[in-house]
Amino acid sequence: MERFMEDALQQARAANDLKEVPVGCVFVYDRKDSSGEIIARGCNLVNESKNATRHVEFICIDQTLEYARQYGIEPPESIFSAVTVVVTVEPCIMCAAALINLGVREIIYGCRNDRFGGSTVVDVGALLNSSIPIRGNVRGEEAMELLKEFYKGENPSAPVPKARGNQGGCKT
């Protein structure tokens, strides 16, 4: 599955060009008659859509359900047991929970997500009693470099910090 990480990295680069947090993802469908086919791909669209749930994993979930409907896979959600998720950054807690609840075959990620990671910060798999394999550090340095480059600049869609007045705390 490591060969699919390049596709995910290309999506992360596209996100960076869109001024989105550079996270890219592909969903690889492993049918019995093939060696793996990308059926969903994308990048974060949180800033563009002004919707905090438009993480790339959710975009790929939507595309996968559409693929299942288009090819008559019933029920559509049954497709996820044959899907490997390849994502450049460890899925956040929200995305990890969604992927695990859908029963994906495996999750492969590039770099860790030390702030919001669904394995690193909270072991979502253990909380949900899941045995879905989650493997990281696949081209993780490249994924981390994209994040570092993004955060050197400014995020035009980030909220403006609010000035804090004296709220009865320490005086400076």
JSON list of C-alpha atoms in Angstrom, two decimals:
[
{"chain": "A", "resi": 1, "resn": "MET", "atom": "CA", "xyz": [0.00, 0.00, 0.00]},
{"chain": "A", "resi": 2, "resn": "GLU", "atom": "CA", "xyz": [2.99, 2.30, 0.37]},
{"chain": "A", "resi": 3, "resn": "ARG", "atom": "CA", "xyz": [2.89, 2.87, -3.41]},
{"chain": "A", "resi": 4, "resn": "PHE", "atom": "CA", "xyz": [-0.41, 4.70, -2.94]},
{"chain": "A", "resi": 5, "resn": "MET", "atom": "CA", "xyz": [1.13, 7.19, -0.50]},
{"chain": "A", "resi": 6, "resn": "GLU", "atom": "CA", "xyz": [2.51, 9.17, -3.47]},
{"chain": "A", "resi": 7, "resn": "ASP", "atom": "CA", "xyz": [-1.08, 9.73, -4.64]},
{"chain": "A", "resi": 8, "resn": "ALA", "atom": "CA", "xyz": [-2.03, 10.92, -1.16]},
{"chain": "A", "resi": 9, "resn": "LEU", "atom": "CA", "xyz": [1.01, 13.23, -1.06]},
{"chain": "A", "resi": 10, "resn": "GLN", "atom": "CA", "xyz": [-0.05, 14.73, -4.42]},
{"chain": "A", "resi": 11, "resn": "GLN", "atom": "CA", "xyz": [-3.45, 15.47, -2.90]},
{"chain": "A", "resi": 12, "resn": "ALA", "atom": "CA", "xyz": [-1.75, 17.10, 0.12]},
{"chain": "A", "resi": 13, "resn": "ARG", "atom": "CA", "xyz": [0.25, 19.32, -2.22]},
{"chain": "A", "resi": 14, "resn": "ALA", "atom": "CA", "xyz": [-3.01, 20.31, -3.94]},
{"chain": "A", "resi": 15, "resn": "ALA", "atom": "CA", "xyz": [-4.46, 21.21, -0.53]},
{"chain": "A", "resi": 16, "resn": "ASN", "atom": "CA", "xyz": [-1.44, 23.40, 0.15]},
{"chain": "A", "resi": 17, "resn": "ASP", "atom": "CA", "xyz": [-2.00, 25.19, -3.18]},
{"chain": "A", "resi": 18, "resn": "LEU", "atom": "CA", "xyz": [-5.60, 25.83, -2.06]},
{"chain": "A", "resi": 19, "resn": "LYS", "atom": "CA", "xyz": [-4.36, 27.29, 1.26]},
{"chain": "A", "resi": 20, "resn": "GLU", "atom": "CA", "xyz": [-5.81, 24.28, 3.09]},
{"chain": "A", "resi": 21, "resn": "VAL", "atom": "CA", "xyz": [-3.99, 22.26, 5.75]},
{"chain": "A", "resi": 22, "resn": "PRO", "atom": "CA", "xyz": [-1.98, 19.93, 3.50]},
{"chain": "A", "resi": 23, "resn": "VAL", "atom": "CA", "xyz": [-3.54, 16.56, 4.19]},
{"chain": "A", "resi": 24, "resn": "GLY", "atom": "CA", "xyz": [-4.22, 14.22, 1.30]},
{"chain": "A", "resi": 25, "resn": "CYS", "atom": "CA", "xyz": [-5.89, 10.83, 1.19]},
{"chain": "A", "resi": 26, "resn": "VAL", "atom": "CA", "xyz": [-6.81, 7.98, -1.12]},
{"chain": "A", "resi": 27, "resn": "PHE", "atom": "CA", "xyz": [-9.14, 5.06, -0.48]},
{"chain": "A", "resi": 28, "resn": "VAL", "atom": "CA", "xyz": [-7.90, 1.86, -2.10]},
{"chain": "A", "resi": 29, "resn": "TYR", "atom": "CA", "xyz": [-10.53, -0.77, -2.88]},
{"chain": "A", "resi": 30, "resn": "ASP", "atom": "CA", "xyz": [-9.16, -4.31, -2.83]},
{"chain": "A", "resi": 31, "resn": "ARG", "atom": "CA", "xyz": [-11.54, -6.40, -4.86]},
{"chain": "A", "resi": 32, "resn": "LYS", "atom": "CA", "xyz": [-10.81, -10.08, -5.22]},
{"chain": "A", "resi": 33, "resn": "ASP", "atom": "CA", "xyz": [-10.11, -9.59, -8.94]},
{"chain": "A", "resi": 34, "resn": "SER", "atom": "CA", "xyz": [-7.67, -6.66, -8.63]},
{"chain": "A", "resi": 35, "resn": "SER", "atom": "CA", "xyz": [-4.55, -5.58, -6.81]},
{"chain": "A", "resi": 36, "resn": "GLY", "atom": "CA", "xyz": [-6.11, -2.39, -5.52]},
{"chain": "A", "resi": 37, "resn": "GLU", "atom": "CA", "xyz": [-7.88, 0.48, -7.20]},
{"chain": "A", "resi": 38, "resn": "ILE", "atom": "CA", "xyz": [-8.15, 4.06, -5.97]},
{"chain": "A", "resi": 39, "resn": "ILE", "atom": "CA", "xyz": [-11.87, 4.78, -5.74]},
{"chain": "A", "resi": 40, "resn": "ALA", "atom": "CA", "xyz": [-11.69, 8.02, -3.75]},
{"chain": "A", "resi": 41, "resn": "ARG", "atom": "CA", "xyz": [-9.12, 10.77, -3.43]},
{"chain": "A", "resi": 42, "resn": "GLY", "atom": "CA", "xyz": [-9.02, 14.24, -2.08]},
{"chain": "A", "resi": 43, "resn": "CYS", "atom": "CA", "xyz": [-7.63, 16.88, 0.20]},
{"chain": "A", "resi": 44, "resn": "ASN", "atom": "CA", "xyz": [-8.91, 18.90, 3.12]},
{"chain": "A", "resi": 45, "resn": "LEU", "atom": "CA", "xyz": [-11.55, 21.46, 2.14]},
{"chain": "A", "resi": 46, "resn": "VAL", "atom": "CA", "xyz": [-12.30, 22.94, 5.56]},
{"chain": "A", "resi": 47, "resn": "ASN", "atom": "CA", "xyz": [-11.31, 26.50, 4.66]},
{"chain": "A", "resi": 48, "resn": "GLU", "atom": "CA", "xyz": [-12.90, 26.50, 1.21]},
{"chain": "A", "resi": 49, "resn": "SER", "atom": "CA", "xyz": [-16.20, 25.10, 2.46]},
{"chain": "A", "resi": 50, "resn": "LYS", "atom": "CA", "xyz": [-16.09, 26.90, 5.83]},
{"chain": "A", "resi": 51, "resn": "ASN", "atom": "CA", "xyz": [-17.16, 23.54, 7.26]},
{"chain": "A", "resi": 52, "resn": "ALA", "atom": "CA", "xyz": [-15.01, 21.97, 10.00]},
{"chain": "A", "resi": 53, "resn": "THR", "atom": "CA", "xyz": [-16.16, 18.46, 9.04]},
{"chain": "A", "resi": 54, "resn": "ARG", "atom": "CA", "xyz": [-14.73, 18.59, 5.52]},
{"chain": "A", "resi": 55, "resn": "HIS", "atom": "CA", "xyz": [-11.61, 16.70, 6.48]},
{"chain": "A", "resi": 56, "resn": "VAL", "atom": "CA", "xyz": [-10.29, 14.66, 3.59]},
{"chain": "A", "resi": 57, "resn": "GLU", "atom": "CA", "xyz": [-11.35, 11.37, 5.18]},
{"chain": "A", "resi": 58, "resn": "PHE", "atom": "CA", "xyz": [-15.00, 12.48, 5.12]},
{"chain": "A", "resi": 59, "resn": "ILE", "atom": "CA", "xyz": [-14.66, 13.66, 1.52]},
{"chain": "A", "resi": 60, "resn": "CYS", "atom": "CA", "xyz": [-13.33, 10.20, 0.59]},
{"chain": "A", "resi": 61, "resn": "ILE", "atom": "CA", "xyz": [-16.10, 8.49, 2.58]},
{"chain": "A", "resi": 62, "resn": "ASP", "atom": "CA", "xyz": [-18.68, 10.40, 0.52]},
{"chain": "A", "resi": 63, "resn": "GLN", "atom": "CA", "xyz": [-16.93, 9.46, -2.75]},
{"chain": "A", "resi": 64, "resn": "THR", "atom": "CA", "xyz": [-16.75, 5.80, -1.69]},
{"chain": "A", "resi": 65, "resn": "LEU", "atom": "CA", "xyz": [-20.46, 5.65, -0.91]},
{"chain": "A", "resi": 66, "resn": "GLU", "atom": "CA", "xyz": [-21.17, 7.20, -4.32]},
{"chain": "A", "resi": 67, "resn": "TYR", "atom": "CA", "xyz": [-18.89, 4.59, -5.96]},
{"chain": "A", "resi": 68, "resn": "ALA", "atom": "CA", "xyz": [-20.76, 1.78, -4.17]},
{"chain": "A", "resi": 69, "resn": "ARG", "atom": "CA", "xyz": [-24.13, 3.16, -5.33]},
{"chain": "A", "resi": 70, "resn": "GLN", "atom": "CA", "xyz": [-22.86, 3.60, -8.89]},
{"chain": "A", "resi": 71, "resn": "TYR", "atom": "CA", "xyz": [-21.68, -0.03, -9.05]},
{"chain": "A", "resi": 72, "resn": "GLY", "atom": "CA", "xyz": [-24.67, -1.52, -7.23]},
{"chain": "A", "resi": 73, "resn": "ILE", "atom": "CA", "xyz": [-22.82, -2.59, -4.10]},
{"chain": "A", "resi": 74, "resn": "GLU", "atom": "CA", "xyz": [-25.50, -3.31, -1.50]},
{"chain": "A", "resi": 75, "resn": "PRO", "atom": "CA", "xyz": [-25.60, -2.17, 1.15]},
{"chain": "A", "resi": 76, "resn": "PRO", "atom": "CA", "xyz": [-23.26, 0.67, 0.08]},
{"chain": "A", "resi": 77, "resn": "GLU", "atom": "CA", "xyz": [-21.46, 0.79, 3.44]},
{"chain": "A", "resi": 78, "resn": "SER", "atom": "CA", "xyz": [-20.36, -2.85, 3.00]},
{"chain": "A", "resi": 79, "resn": "ILE", "atom": "CA", "xyz": [-17.64, -1.65, 0.64]},
{"chain": "A", "resi": 80, "resn": "PHE", "atom": "CA", "xyz": [-15.56, -0.26, 3.52]},
{"chain": "A", "resi": 81, "resn": "SER", "atom": "CA", "xyz": [-14.41, -3.69, 4.69]},
{"chain": "A", "resi": 82, "resn": "ALA", "atom": "CA", "xyz": [-12.40, -3.90, 1.45]},
{"chain": "A", "resi": 83, "resn": "VAL", "atom": "CA", "xyz": [-10.97, -0.36, 1.66]},
{"chain": "A", "resi": 84, "resn": "THR", "atom": "CA", "xyz": [-7.52, 0.61, 2.84]},
{"chain": "A", "resi": 85, "resn": "VAL", "atom": "CA", "xyz": [-7.21, 4.26, 3.84]},
{"chain": "A", "resi": 86, "resn": "VAL", "atom": "CA", "xyz": [-3.91, 5.89, 2.87]},
{"chain": "A", "resi": 87, "resn": "VAL", "atom": "CA", "xyz": [-3.60, 9.38, 4.37]},
{"chain": "A", "resi": 88, "resn": "THR", "atom": "CA", "xyz": [-0.62, 11.68, 4.76]},
{"chain": "A", "resi": 89, "resn": "VAL", "atom": "CA", "xyz": [-1.33, 12.63, 8.40]},
{"chain": "A", "resi": 90, "resn": "GLU", "atom": "CA", "xyz": [-2.66, 10.42, 11.19]},
{"chain": "A", "resi": 91, "resn": "PRO", "atom": "CA", "xyz": [-6.46, 10.79, 11.22]},
{"chain": "A", "resi": 92, "resn": "CYS", "atom": "CA", "xyz": [-7.80, 13.04, 13.96]},
{"chain": "A", "resi": 93, "resn": "ILE", "atom": "CA", "xyz": [-10.01, 11.59, 16.68]},
{"chain": "A", "resi": 94, "resn": "MET", "atom": "CA", "xyz": [-13.20, 12.42, 14.72]},
{"chain": "A", "resi": 95, "resn": "CYS", "atom": "CA", "xyz": [-11.96, 10.85, 11.48]},
{"chain": "A", "resi": 96, "resn": "ALA", "atom": "CA", "xyz": [-10.43, 7.82, 13.18]},
{"chain": "A", "resi": 97, "resn": "ALA", "atom": "CA", "xyz": [-13.74, 7.12, 14.92]},
{"chain": "A", "resi": 98, "resn": "ALA", "atom": "CA", "xyz": [-15.65, 7.40, 11.64]},
{"chain": "A", "resi": 99, "resn": "LEU", "atom": "CA", "xyz": [-13.23, 5.12, 9.77]},
{"chain": "A", "resi": 100, "resn": "ILE", "atom": "CA", "xyz": [-13.21, 2.53, 12.53]},
{"chain": "A", "resi": 101, "resn": "ASN", "atom": "CA", "xyz": [-17.00, 2.59, 12.84]},
{"chain": "A", "resi": 102, "resn": "LEU", "atom": "CA", "xyz": [-17.26, 2.04, 9.09]},
{"chain": "A", "resi": 103, "resn": "GLY", "atom": "CA", "xyz": [-14.97, -0.98, 9.43]},
{"chain": "A", "resi": 104, "resn": "VAL", "atom": "CA", "xyz": [-12.26, -0.09, 6.94]},
{"chain": "A", "resi": 105, "resn": "ARG", "atom": "CA", "xyz": [-9.72, -2.82, 6.28]},
{"chain": "A", "resi": 106, "resn": "GLU", "atom": "CA", "xyz": [-6.66, -0.82, 7.33]},
{"chain": "A", "resi": 107, "resn": "ILE", "atom": "CA", "xyz": [-5.41, 2.73, 7.94]},
{"chain": "A", "resi": 108, "resn": "ILE", "atom": "CA", "xyz": [-1.95, 3.73, 6.75]},
{"chain": "A", "resi": 109, "resn": "TYR", "atom": "CA", "xyz": [-0.68, 7.23, 7.49]},
{"chain": "A", "resi": 110, "resn": "GLY", "atom": "CA", "xyz": [2.42, 9.33, 6.95]},
{"chain": "A", "resi": 111, "resn": "CYS", "atom": "CA", "xyz": [3.22, 11.49, 9.97]},
{"chain": "A", "resi": 112, "resn": "ARG", "atom": "CA", "xyz": [1.78, 11.55, 13.46]},
{"chain": "A", "resi": 113, "resn": "ASN", "atom": "CA", "xyz": [-0.81, 14.08, 14.56]},
{"chain": "A", "resi": 114, "resn": "ASP", "atom": "CA", "xyz": [0.49, 15.00, 18.01]},
{"chain": "A", "resi": 115, "resn": "ARG", "atom": "CA", "xyz": [-2.36, 17.43, 18.71]},
{"chain": "A", "resi": 116, "resn": "PHE", "atom": "CA", "xyz": [-5.47, 15.59, 17.53]},
{"chain": "A", "resi": 117, "resn": "GLY", "atom": "CA", "xyz": [-4.39, 12.08, 16.51]},
{"chain": "A", "resi": 118, "resn": "GLY", "atom": "CA", "xyz": [-6.84, 9.23, 16.80]},
{"chain": "A", "resi": 119, "resn": "SER", "atom": "CA", "xyz": [-4.03, 6.86, 17.77]},
{"chain": "A", "resi": 120, "resn": "THR", "atom": "CA", "xyz": [-1.48, 9.20, 19.32]},
{"chain": "A", "resi": 121, "resn": "VAL", "atom": "CA", "xyz": [-3.64, 11.47, 21.50]},
{"chain": "A", "resi": 122, "resn": "VAL", "atom": "CA", "xyz": [-6.55, 9.10, 22.08]},
{"chain": "A", "resi": 123, "resn": "ASP", "atom": "CA", "xyz": [-6.41, 5.45, 21.06]},
{"chain": "A", "resi": 124, "resn": "VAL", "atom": "CA", "xyz": [-9.78, 5.42, 19.34]},
{"chain": "A", "resi": 125, "resn": "GLY", "atom": "CA", "xyz": [-9.28, 1.85, 18.16]},
{"chain": "A", "resi": 126, "resn": "ALA", "atom": "CA", "xyz": [-8.91, 0.61, 21.74]},
{"chain": "A", "resi": 127, "resn": "LEU", "atom": "CA", "xyz": [-11.90, 2.66, 22.89]},
{"chain": "A", "resi": 128, "resn": "LEU", "atom": "CA", "xyz": [-14.04, 1.11, 20.17]},
{"chain": "A", "resi": 129, "resn": "ASN", "atom": "CA", "xyz": [-12.61, -2.41, 20.70]},
{"chain": "A", "resi": 130, "resn": "SER", "atom": "CA", "xyz": [-11.32, -2.45, 17.14]},
{"chain": "A", "resi": 131, "resn": "SER", "atom": "CA", "xyz": [-8.65, -4.67, 15.67]},
{"chain": "A", "resi": 132, "resn": "ILE", "atom": "CA", "xyz": [-8.30, -2.63, 12.48]},
{"chain": "A", "resi": 133, "resn": "PRO", "atom": "CA", "xyz": [-4.58, -2.28, 11.74]},
{"chain": "A", "resi": 134, "resn": "ILE", "atom": "CA", "xyz": [-3.31, 1.30, 11.93]},
{"chain": "A", "resi": 135, "resn": "ARG", "atom": "CA", "xyz": [0.23, 1.84, 10.68]},
{"chain": "A", "resi": 136, "resn": "GLY", "atom": "CA", "xyz": [2.16, 5.08, 10.56]},
{"chain": "A", "resi": 137, "resn": "ASN", "atom": "CA", "xyz": [5.42, 6.64, 9.38]},
{"chain": "A", "resi": 138, "resn": "VAL", "atom": "CA", "xyz": [4.97, 5.75, 5.72]},
{"chain": "A", "resi": 139, "resn": "ARG", "atom": "CA", "xyz": [6.86, 8.61, 4.03]},
{"chain": "A", "resi": 140, "resn": "GLY", "atom": "CA", "xyz": [6.20, 10.52, 7.22]},
{"chain": "A", "resi": 141, "resn": "GLU", "atom": "CA", "xyz": [9.06, 12.99, 6.76]},
{"chain": "A", "resi": 142, "resn": "GLU", "atom": "CA", "xyz": [7.59, 14.19, 3.46]},
{"chain": "A", "resi": 143, "resn": "ALA", "atom": "CA", "xyz": [4.16, 14.62, 5.01]},
{"chain": "A", "resi": 144, "resn": "MET", "atom": "CA", "xyz": [5.65, 16.51, 7.97]},
{"chain": "A", "resi": 145, "resn": "GLU", "atom": "CA", "xyz": [7.60, 18.83, 5.65]},
{"chain": "A", "resi": 146, "resn": "LEU", "atom": "CA", "xyz": [4.36, 19.81, 3.91]},
{"chain": "A", "resi": 147, "resn": "LEU", "atom": "CA", "xyz": [2.79, 20.66, 7.27]},
{"chain": "A", "resi": 148, "resn": "LYS", "atom": "CA", "xyz": [5.85, 22.66, 8.38]},
{"chain": "A", "resi": 149, "resn": "GLU", "atom": "CA", "xyz": [5.84, 24.62, 5.15]},
{"chain": "A", "resi": 150, "resn": "PHE", "atom": "CA", "xyz": [2.13, 25.38, 5.49]},
{"chain": "A", "resi": 151, "resn": "TYR", "atom": "CA", "xyz": [2.42, 26.58, 9.08]},
{"chain": "A", "resi": 152, "resn": "LYS", "atom": "CA", "xyz": [5.34, 28.88, 8.22]},
{"chain": "A", "resi": 153, "resn": "GLY", "atom": "CA", "xyz": [2.83, 30.95, 6.28]},
{"chain": "A", "resi": 154, "resn": "GLU", "atom": "CA", "xyz": [-0.48, 32.27, 7.50]},
{"chain": "A", "resi": 155, "resn": "ASN", "atom": "CA", "xyz": [-3.75, 30.45, 7.30]},
{"chain": "A", "resi": 156, "resn": "PRO", "atom": "CA", "xyz": [-6.10, 33.01, 5.71]},
{"chain": "A", "resi": 157, "resn": "SER", "atom": "CA", "xyz": [-9.16, 31.24, 7.09]},
{"chain": "A", "resi": 158, "resn": "ALA", "atom": "CA", "xyz": [-7.95, 30.93, 10.66]},
{"chain": "A", "resi": 159, "resn": "PRO", "atom": "CA", "xyz": [-10.06, 32.83, 13.17]},
{"chain": "A", "resi": 160, "resn": "VAL", "atom": "CA", "xyz": [-8.69, 36.17, 14.31]},
{"chain": "A", "resi": 161, "resn": "PRO", "atom": "CA", "xyz": [-7.42, 35.83, 17.87]},
{"chain": "A", "resi": 162, "resn": "LYS", "atom": "CA", "xyz": [-9.52, 37.76, 20.34]},
{"chain": "A", "resi": 163, "resn": "ALA", "atom": "CA", "xyz": [-7.74, 40.22, 22.59]},
{"chain": "A", "resi": 164, "resn": "ARG", "atom": "CA", "xyz": [-8.10, 39.24, 26.18]},
{"chain": "A", "resi": 165, "resn": "GLY", "atom": "CA", "xyz": [-8.86, 42.01, 28.59]},
{"chain": "A", "resi": 166, "resn": "ASN", "atom": "CA", "xyz": [-8.23, 41.95, 32.28]},
{"chain": "A", "resi": 167, "resn": "GLN", "atom": "CA", "xyz": [-10.59, 39.27, 33.53]},
{"chain": "A", "resi": 168, "resn": "GLY", "atom": "CA", "xyz": [-9.65, 39.40, 37.16]},
{"chain": "A", "resi": 169, "resn": "GLY", "atom": "CA", "xyz": [-6.47, 37.40, 36.64]},
{"chain": "A", "resi": 170, "resn": "CYS", "atom": "CA", "xyz": [-2.88, 38.32, 37.28]},
{"chain": "A", "resi": 171, "resn": "LYS", "atom": "CA", "xyz": [-1.86, 41.87, 36.51]},
{"chain": "A", "resi": 172, "resn": "THR", "atom": "CA", "xyz": [1.14, 42.36, 34.30]}
]
